[in-house]
mmCIF file of C-alpha atoms in Angstrom:
data_model
loop_
_atom_site.group_PDB
_atom_site.id
_atom_site.type_symbol
_atom_site.label_atom_id
_atom_site.label_comp_id
_atom_site.label_asym_id
_atom_site.label_seq_id
_atom_site.Cartn_x
_atom_site.Cartn_y
_atom_site.Cartn_z
ATOM 1 C CA MET F 1 -45.142 5.689 -47.547
ATOM 2 C CA GLU F 2 -46.612 8.120 -44.911
ATOM 3 C CA PRO F 3 -46.560 6.719 -41.243
ATOM 4 C CA ARG F 4 -50.158 5.778 -40.127
ATOM 5 C CA ALA F 5 -51.699 8.216 -37.320
ATOM 6 C CA HIS F 6 -51.866 6.743 -33.911
ATOM 7 C CA CYS F 7 -54.103 7.081 -31.242
ATOM 8 C CA PRO F 8 -52.572 8.424 -28.135
ATOM 9 C CA ARG F 9 -54.818 6.968 -25.569
ATOM 10 C CA CYS F 10 -54.703 3.336 -26.703
ATOM 11 C CA ARG F 11 -51.549 3.615 -28.994
ATOM 12 C CA ARG F 12 -53.048 1.465 -31.712
ATOM 13 C CA PRO F 13 -53.386 2.871 -35.523
ATOM 14 C CA ARG F 14 -56.630 4.733 -35.988
ATOM 15 C CA GLN F 15 -58.102 2.145 -38.329
ATOM 16 C CA VAL F 16 -58.318 -0.258 -35.419
ATOM 17 C CA CYS F 17 -58.451 2.027 -32.298
ATOM 18 C CA TRP F 18 -60.618 0.493 -29.738
ATOM 19 C CA CYS F 19 -61.006 3.458 -27.320
ATOM 20 C CA SER F 20 -64.842 3.971 -28.113
ATOM 21 C CA ALA F 21 -65.722 0.729 -26.925
ATOM 22 C CA VAL F 22 -64.029 1.127 -23.559
ATOM 23 C CA VAL F 23 -66.802 0.807 -20.564
ATOM 24 C CA PRO F 24 -65.060 1.863 -17.264
ATOM 25 C CA VAL F 25 -66.255 -0.566 -14.636
ATOM 26 C CA PRO F 26 -64.999 0.416 -10.853
ATOM 27 C CA SER F 27 -63.444 -2.305 -8.807
ATOM 28 C CA ARG F 28 -63.337 -2.689 -4.858
ATOM 29 C CA THR F 29 -59.678 -4.057 -5.211
ATOM 30 C CA ARG F 30 -57.201 -2.049 -6.694
ATOM 31 C CA VAL F 31 -55.363 -3.256 -9.687
ATOM 32 C CA VAL F 32 -51.734 -2.636 -10.390
ATOM 33 C CA PHE F 33 -50.415 -3.959 -13.738
ATOM 34 C CA LEU F 34 -46.582 -4.668 -14.109
ATOM 35 C CA GLN F 35 -45.816 -5.071 -17.467
ATOM 36 C CA HIS F 36 -42.598 -6.519 -19.061
ATOM 37 C CA PRO F 37 -41.085 -3.726 -21.616
ATOM 38 C CA ARG F 38 -40.997 -6.241 -24.313
ATOM 39 C CA GLU F 39 -44.750 -7.146 -24.071
ATOM 40 C CA SER F 40 -45.255 -3.177 -24.119
ATOM 41 C CA ARG F 41 -44.395 -3.100 -27.454
ATOM 42 C CA VAL F 42 -47.045 -5.958 -28.638
ATOM 43 C CA GLY F 43 -49.653 -3.686 -30.580
ATOM 44 C CA VAL F 44 -52.315 -6.045 -29.798
ATOM 45 C CA SER F 45 -51.316 -6.559 -25.801
ATOM 46 C CA THR F 46 -54.462 -6.560 -23.769
ATOM 47 C CA CYS F 47 -52.952 -5.036 -20.746
ATOM 48 C CA ARG F 48 -53.405 -1.179 -21.471
ATOM 49 C CA MET F 49 -57.272 -1.743 -22.204
ATOM 50 C CA ALA F 50 -57.535 -3.528 -19.027
ATOM 51 C CA HIS F 51 -55.956 -0.712 -17.264
ATOM 52 C CA LEU F 52 -58.048 2.047 -18.970
ATOM 53 C CA SER F 53 -61.313 0.070 -18.081
ATOM 54 C CA LEU F 54 -60.688 0.146 -14.219
ATOM 55 C CA PRO F 55 -60.732 3.259 -12.863
ATOM 56 C CA GLY F 56 -58.007 3.474 -10.214
ATOM 57 C CA SER F 57 -55.990 0.941 -11.652
ATOM 58 C CA GLN F 58 -51.953 1.448 -12.357
ATOM 59 C CA LEU F 59 -49.751 0.420 -15.074
ATOM 60 C CA HIS F 60 -46.234 0.286 -14.796
ATOM 61 C CA VAL F 61 -43.707 -0.794 -17.452
ATOM 62 C CA THR F 62 -40.920 -1.738 -15.656
ATOM 63 C CA LEU F 63 -37.739 -4.480 -15.078
ATOM 64 C CA ASP F 64 -37.142 -3.893 -11.453
ATOM 65 C CA PRO F 65 -40.277 -2.429 -9.538
ATOM 66 C CA ASP F 66 -38.121 -2.374 -6.209
ATOM 67 C CA ARG F 67 -36.143 0.467 -7.418
ATOM 68 C CA GLN F 68 -39.013 2.582 -7.937
ATOM 69 C CA PRO F 69 -40.135 4.326 -4.514
ATOM 70 C CA ALA F 70 -43.738 5.051 -5.403
ATOM 71 C CA LEU F 71 -43.903 1.600 -6.582
ATOM 72 C CA ALA F 72 -42.096 -0.356 -3.950
ATOM 73 C CA GLU F 73 -43.736 1.425 -1.444
ATOM 74 C CA LEU F 74 -47.273 -0.141 -2.876
ATOM 75 C CA LEU F 75 -45.838 -3.265 -3.372
ATOM 76 C CA ALA F 76 -45.101 -3.585 0.295
ATOM 77 C CA ALA F 77 -48.137 -2.130 1.576
ATOM 78 C CA PRO F 78 -50.619 -4.379 3.572
ATOM 79 C CA ASP F 79 -53.011 -6.539 1.834
ATOM 80 C CA THR F 80 -51.455 -6.638 -1.181
ATOM 81 C CA HIS F 81 -51.676 -10.224 -3.559
ATOM 82 C CA LEU F 82 -49.888 -11.281 -6.642
ATOM 83 C CA LEU F 83 -51.819 -13.245 -9.360
ATOM 84 C CA PHE F 84 -49.058 -15.800 -10.181
ATOM 85 C CA PRO F 85 -49.224 -19.441 -10.363
ATOM 86 C CA SER F 86 -46.820 -21.624 -8.179
ATOM 87 C CA ALA F 87 -47.019 -24.535 -5.475
ATOM 88 C CA ASP F 88 -47.928 -22.255 -2.518
ATOM 89 C CA ALA F 89 -50.546 -20.178 -4.380
ATOM 90 C CA THR F 90 -53.993 -19.799 -3.057
ATOM 91 C CA ASP F 91 -57.479 -20.368 -5.069
ATOM 92 C CA VAL F 92 -59.095 -17.109 -5.572
ATOM 93 C CA ASP F 93 -62.247 -18.773 -4.582
ATOM 94 C CA ALA F 94 -60.895 -19.855 -1.316
ATOM 95 C CA LEU F 95 -60.310 -16.202 0.028
ATOM 96 C CA ALA F 96 -62.838 -15.020 2.440
ATOM 97 C CA ARG F 97 -62.645 -11.428 0.971
ATOM 98 C CA ALA F 98 -60.991 -9.596 -1.858
ATOM 99 C CA PRO F 99 -57.633 -8.291 -1.089
ATOM 100 C CA HIS F 100 -57.337 -4.476 -0.976
ATOM 101 C CA THR F 101 -54.767 -4.661 -3.860
ATOM 102 C CA LEU F 102 -54.049 -7.070 -6.825
ATOM 103 C CA VAL F 103 -50.495 -7.204 -8.466
ATOM 104 C CA VAL F 104 -50.956 -8.575 -12.053
ATOM 105 C CA VAL F 105 -47.782 -9.285 -14.395
ATOM 106 C CA ASP F 106 -48.539 -8.853 -18.047
ATOM 107 C CA GLY F 107 -45.861 -10.674 -20.042
ATOM 108 C CA THR F 108 -44.680 -14.135 -21.549
ATOM 109 C CA TRP F 109 -44.112 -16.784 -18.922
ATOM 110 C CA ALA F 110 -40.459 -16.415 -19.149
ATOM 111 C CA ASN F 111 -40.242 -12.637 -19.144
ATOM 112 C CA ALA F 112 -42.816 -12.309 -16.062
ATOM 113 C CA ARG F 113 -41.037 -15.320 -14.206
ATOM 114 C CA LYS F 114 -37.702 -12.857 -14.599
ATOM 115 C CA LEU F 115 -39.683 -9.955 -13.320
ATOM 116 C CA VAL F 116 -40.851 -11.948 -10.162
ATOM 117 C CA GLY F 117 -37.750 -13.636 -9.386
ATOM 118 C CA ARG F 118 -35.661 -10.563 -9.440
ATOM 119 C CA SER F 119 -37.888 -8.463 -7.398
ATOM 120 C CA ALA F 120 -37.636 -9.336 -3.257
ATOM 121 C CA LEU F 121 -41.245 -7.445 -3.106
ATOM 122 C CA LEU F 122 -42.830 -9.642 -5.502
ATOM 123 C CA ARG F 123 -41.577 -12.656 -4.242
ATOM 124 C CA ALA F 124 -42.882 -11.863 -0.842
ATOM 125 C CA LEU F 125 -46.332 -11.198 -1.683
ATOM 126 C CA PRO F 126 -49.106 -13.784 -1.175
ATOM 127 C CA ARG F 127 -49.955 -15.849 -4.623
ATOM 128 C CA LEU F 128 -53.339 -16.275 -6.136
ATOM 129 C CA PHE F 129 -54.499 -18.576 -8.742
ATOM 130 C CA PHE F 130 -57.282 -19.431 -10.635
ATOM 131 C CA ARG F 131 -58.949 -22.273 -12.675
ATOM 132 C CA PRO F 132 -60.496 -20.752 -15.994
ATOM 133 C CA ASP F 133 -63.853 -22.750 -17.243
ATOM 134 C CA PHE F 134 -63.925 -21.375 -20.328
ATOM 135 C CA ALA F 135 -61.778 -20.869 -23.655
ATOM 136 C CA SER F 136 -59.944 -17.684 -24.361
ATOM 137 C CA ASN F 137 -61.397 -15.335 -27.113
ATOM 138 C CA TYR F 138 -57.829 -14.066 -28.079
ATOM 139 C CA ARG F 139 -58.165 -15.047 -31.575
ATOM 140 C CA ILE F 140 -55.424 -12.604 -32.824
ATOM 141 C CA ARG F 141 -52.881 -14.418 -30.705
ATOM 142 C CA ARG F 142 -52.125 -18.146 -30.705
ATOM 143 C CA GLU F 143 -52.487 -19.585 -27.435
ATOM 144 C CA PRO F 144 -49.848 -21.845 -25.969
ATOM 145 C CA ASP F 145 -52.767 -24.197 -24.530
ATOM 146 C CA ASP F 146 -56.053 -24.055 -24.131
ATOM 147 C CA HIS F 147 -56.585 -22.995 -20.357
ATOM 148 C CA CYS F 148 -54.392 -19.678 -21.520
ATOM 149 C CA LEU F 149 -56.225 -16.464 -21.346
ATOM 150 C CA SER F 150 -55.098 -13.064 -22.260
ATOM 151 C CA THR F 151 -54.555 -10.270 -19.385
ATOM 152 C CA ILE F 152 -57.779 -8.654 -19.580
ATOM 153 C CA GLU F 153 -59.802 -12.050 -19.692
ATOM 154 C CA ALA F 154 -58.055 -13.236 -16.676
ATOM 155 C CA THR F 155 -58.278 -9.901 -14.887
ATOM 156 C CA ALA F 156 -61.636 -9.518 -15.488
ATOM 157 C CA HIS F 157 -62.664 -12.962 -14.291
ATOM 158 C CA VAL F 158 -60.537 -13.189 -11.243
ATOM 159 C CA LEU F 159 -62.202 -9.580 -10.265
ATOM 160 C CA GLU F 160 -65.443 -11.304 -10.450
ATOM 161 C CA ARG F 161 -64.444 -14.075 -8.223
ATOM 162 C CA LEU F 162 -62.925 -12.347 -5.737
ATOM 163 C CA GLU F 163 -65.950 -9.878 -5.335
ATOM 164 C CA ARG F 164 -68.591 -12.487 -5.782
ATOM 165 C CA ALA F 165 -69.814 -10.407 -8.726
ATOM 166 C CA PRO F 166 -70.610 -12.659 -11.740
ATOM 167 C CA GLY F 167 -71.113 -10.820 -14.796
ATOM 168 C CA ARG F 168 -69.979 -7.460 -13.186
ATOM 169 C CA TYR F 169 -66.901 -6.793 -15.773
ATOM 170 C CA THR F 170 -68.643 -8.145 -18.714
ATOM 171 C CA PRO F 171 -68.392 -4.786 -20.367
ATOM 172 C CA ILE F 172 -64.719 -5.079 -20.272
ATOM 173 C CA LEU F 173 -65.007 -8.367 -21.888
ATOM 174 C CA SER F 174 -67.201 -6.933 -24.550
ATOM 175 C CA ALA F 175 -64.676 -3.970 -25.080
ATOM 176 C CA PHE F 176 -61.991 -6.560 -25.742
ATOM 177 C CA GLU F 177 -64.044 -8.982 -28.198
ATOM 178 C CA ARG F 178 -64.720 -5.673 -30.339
ATOM 179 C CA MET F 179 -61.129 -4.963 -30.518
ATOM 180 C CA VAL F 180 -60.197 -8.869 -31.613
ATOM 181 C CA ASP F 181 -63.124 -8.499 -34.584
ATOM 182 C CA MET F 182 -61.726 -4.808 -35.852
ATOM 183 C CA GLN F 183 -58.114 -6.555 -35.924
ATOM 184 C CA LEU F 184 -59.293 -9.368 -37.847
ATOM 185 C CA ALA F 185 -61.184 -7.613 -39.965
ATOM 186 C CA TYR F 186 -58.253 -5.052 -40.589
ATOM 187 C CA VAL F 187 -55.912 -8.189 -41.528
ATOM 188 C CA ALA F 188 -58.631 -9.806 -43.502
ATOM 189 C CA THR F 189 -58.425 -6.548 -45.921
ATOM 190 C CA GLY F 190 -54.378 -7.151 -46.251
ATOM 191 C CA ALA F 191 -53.660 -3.691 -45.672
ATOM 192 C CA GLY F 192 -51.410 -4.555 -43.101
ATOM 193 C CA ALA F 193 -49.755 -7.150 -45.208
ATOM 194 C CA ASP F 194 -49.087 -4.815 -47.947
ATOM 195 C CA ARG F 195 -47.646 -1.868 -45.712
ATOM 196 C CA HIS F 196 -45.116 -4.327 -43.917
ATOM 197 C CA ARG F 197 -43.856 -5.494 -47.425
ATOM 198 C CA GLN F 198 -43.409 -2.502 -48.725
ATOM 199 C CA HIS F 199 -41.292 -1.443 -45.738
ATOM 200 C CA LYS F 200 -39.116 -4.733 -45.004
ATOM 201 C CA PRO F 201 -37.406 -5.864 -48.099
ATOM 202 C CA PRO F 202 -36.749 -9.613 -48.626
ATOM 203 C CA ARG F 203 -34.064 -11.270 -46.764
ATOM 204 C CA ALA F 204 -31.813 -13.869 -48.384
ATOM 205 C CA PRO F 205 -32.391 -17.177 -46.863
ATOM 206 C CA SER F 206 -29.781 -18.274 -43.980
ATOM 207 C CA PRO F 207 -27.740 -21.632 -45.212
ATOM 208 C CA TRP F 208 -28.419 -22.559 -41.803
ATOM 209 C CA SER F 209 -32.216 -22.438 -41.815
ATOM 210 C CA ILE F 210 -34.150 -25.416 -40.940
ATOM 211 C CA CYS F 211 -37.810 -25.976 -39.813
ATOM 212 C CA ALA F 212 -38.420 -26.882 -36.195
ATOM 213 C CA PRO F 213 -41.764 -27.576 -34.287
ATOM 214 C CA ARG F 214 -42.919 -24.309 -32.435
ATOM 215 C CA CYS F 215 -42.556 -24.359 -28.776
ATOM 216 C CA GLY F 216 -43.220 -21.164 -27.238
ATOM 217 C CA PRO F 217 -43.059 -20.013 -23.412
ATOM 218 C CA SER F 218 -46.231 -20.538 -21.462
ATOM 219 C CA PRO F 219 -48.546 -17.670 -20.338
ATOM 220 C CA ILE F 220 -48.106 -16.094 -16.777
ATOM 221 C CA ALA F 221 -50.935 -16.838 -14.487
ATOM 222 C CA TRP F 222 -53.495 -17.461 -18.070
ATOM 223 C CA CYS F 223 -52.515 -13.645 -18.468
ATOM 224 C CA CYS F 224 -50.612 -13.117 -21.749
ATOM 225 C CA CYS F 225 -49.006 -15.703 -24.350
ATOM 226 C CA THR F 226 -46.310 -14.981 -26.586
ATOM 227 C CA SER F 227 -47.433 -16.027 -29.932
ATOM 228 C CA SER F 228 -48.409 -15.015 -33.496
ATOM 229 C CA PRO F 229 -50.225 -11.353 -33.513
ATOM 230 C CA THR F 230 -51.941 -12.592 -36.472
ATOM 231 C CA PRO F 231 -54.003 -15.694 -37.258
ATOM 232 C CA GLY F 232 -52.498 -18.205 -39.576
ATOM 233 C CA PRO F 233 -50.058 -21.240 -39.860
ATOM 234 C CA THR F 234 -46.869 -20.623 -37.367
ATOM 235 C CA PRO F 235 -43.813 -19.397 -39.401
ATOM 236 C CA PRO F 236 -40.837 -21.519 -39.161
ATOM 237 C CA ARG F 237 -38.070 -20.378 -37.089
ATOM 238 C CA THR F 238 -34.520 -20.108 -37.790
ATOM 239 C CA LEU F 239 -31.896 -21.988 -35.490
ATOM 240 C CA ARG F 240 -28.699 -20.652 -35.062
ATOM 241 C CA PRO F 241 -25.632 -23.027 -35.810
ATOM 242 C CA SER F 242 -24.227 -22.306 -32.128
ATOM 243 C CA ARG F 243 -27.711 -23.807 -30.752
ATOM 244 C CA PRO F 244 -28.857 -26.666 -32.956
ATOM 245 C CA SER F 245 -31.194 -28.077 -29.961
ATOM 246 C CA SER F 246 -32.912 -24.683 -29.365
ATOM 247 C CA CYS F 247 -36.353 -23.789 -30.685
ATOM 248 C CA GLY F 248 -35.544 -20.185 -31.656
ATOM 249 C CA PRO F 249 -33.295 -16.909 -30.661
#
């Protein structure tokens, strides 16, 4: 079977390319996205869309930002804040003005915590959080909790609160919603499932396989959850004999 053609800008198959729906919205706050390499391989991740929607923003796929000179200089600059929940984080509504630079970490809670934990520059940044008062529309990935948002949803609403500009980033969310609708419509046709069945032969069941409840990691700062990329029941996970109490590899 011939490989699918991909859009070089959004890196999605052309059938579900969302580039035409992106509306650039300038922000007073410079946004720097730090994406964990594993999340960069997730096709329906929203970090790239958020980056393309915000002129002047930066997207870095990295495990160690401190070792990248240009990025390290940016993170060490004055008036730089990190969107990351913690006991000492400040509510974005409590800030008198928006910071010059906002750093947003994109990845599962476990991966984002590792990325921040191994970076002295990120650990030194003042942290921000916000309390969402709405449910996510990220219907193509299952959220671990009701308060969890996608990266683009979190970024848009944090910027609106920091800049005291309600509704300013609605065009960004409209593009996001269109992407979700296109993906769901594509999945409904069964084209993606048929393609995967042709490429992946069925594997023999493991004698150690058992069904276990799903208990995936929580998202980072309401940004990105790790979950099933398509709607439907959560598949059972295979537990390794050496880790009988684990919820998956």
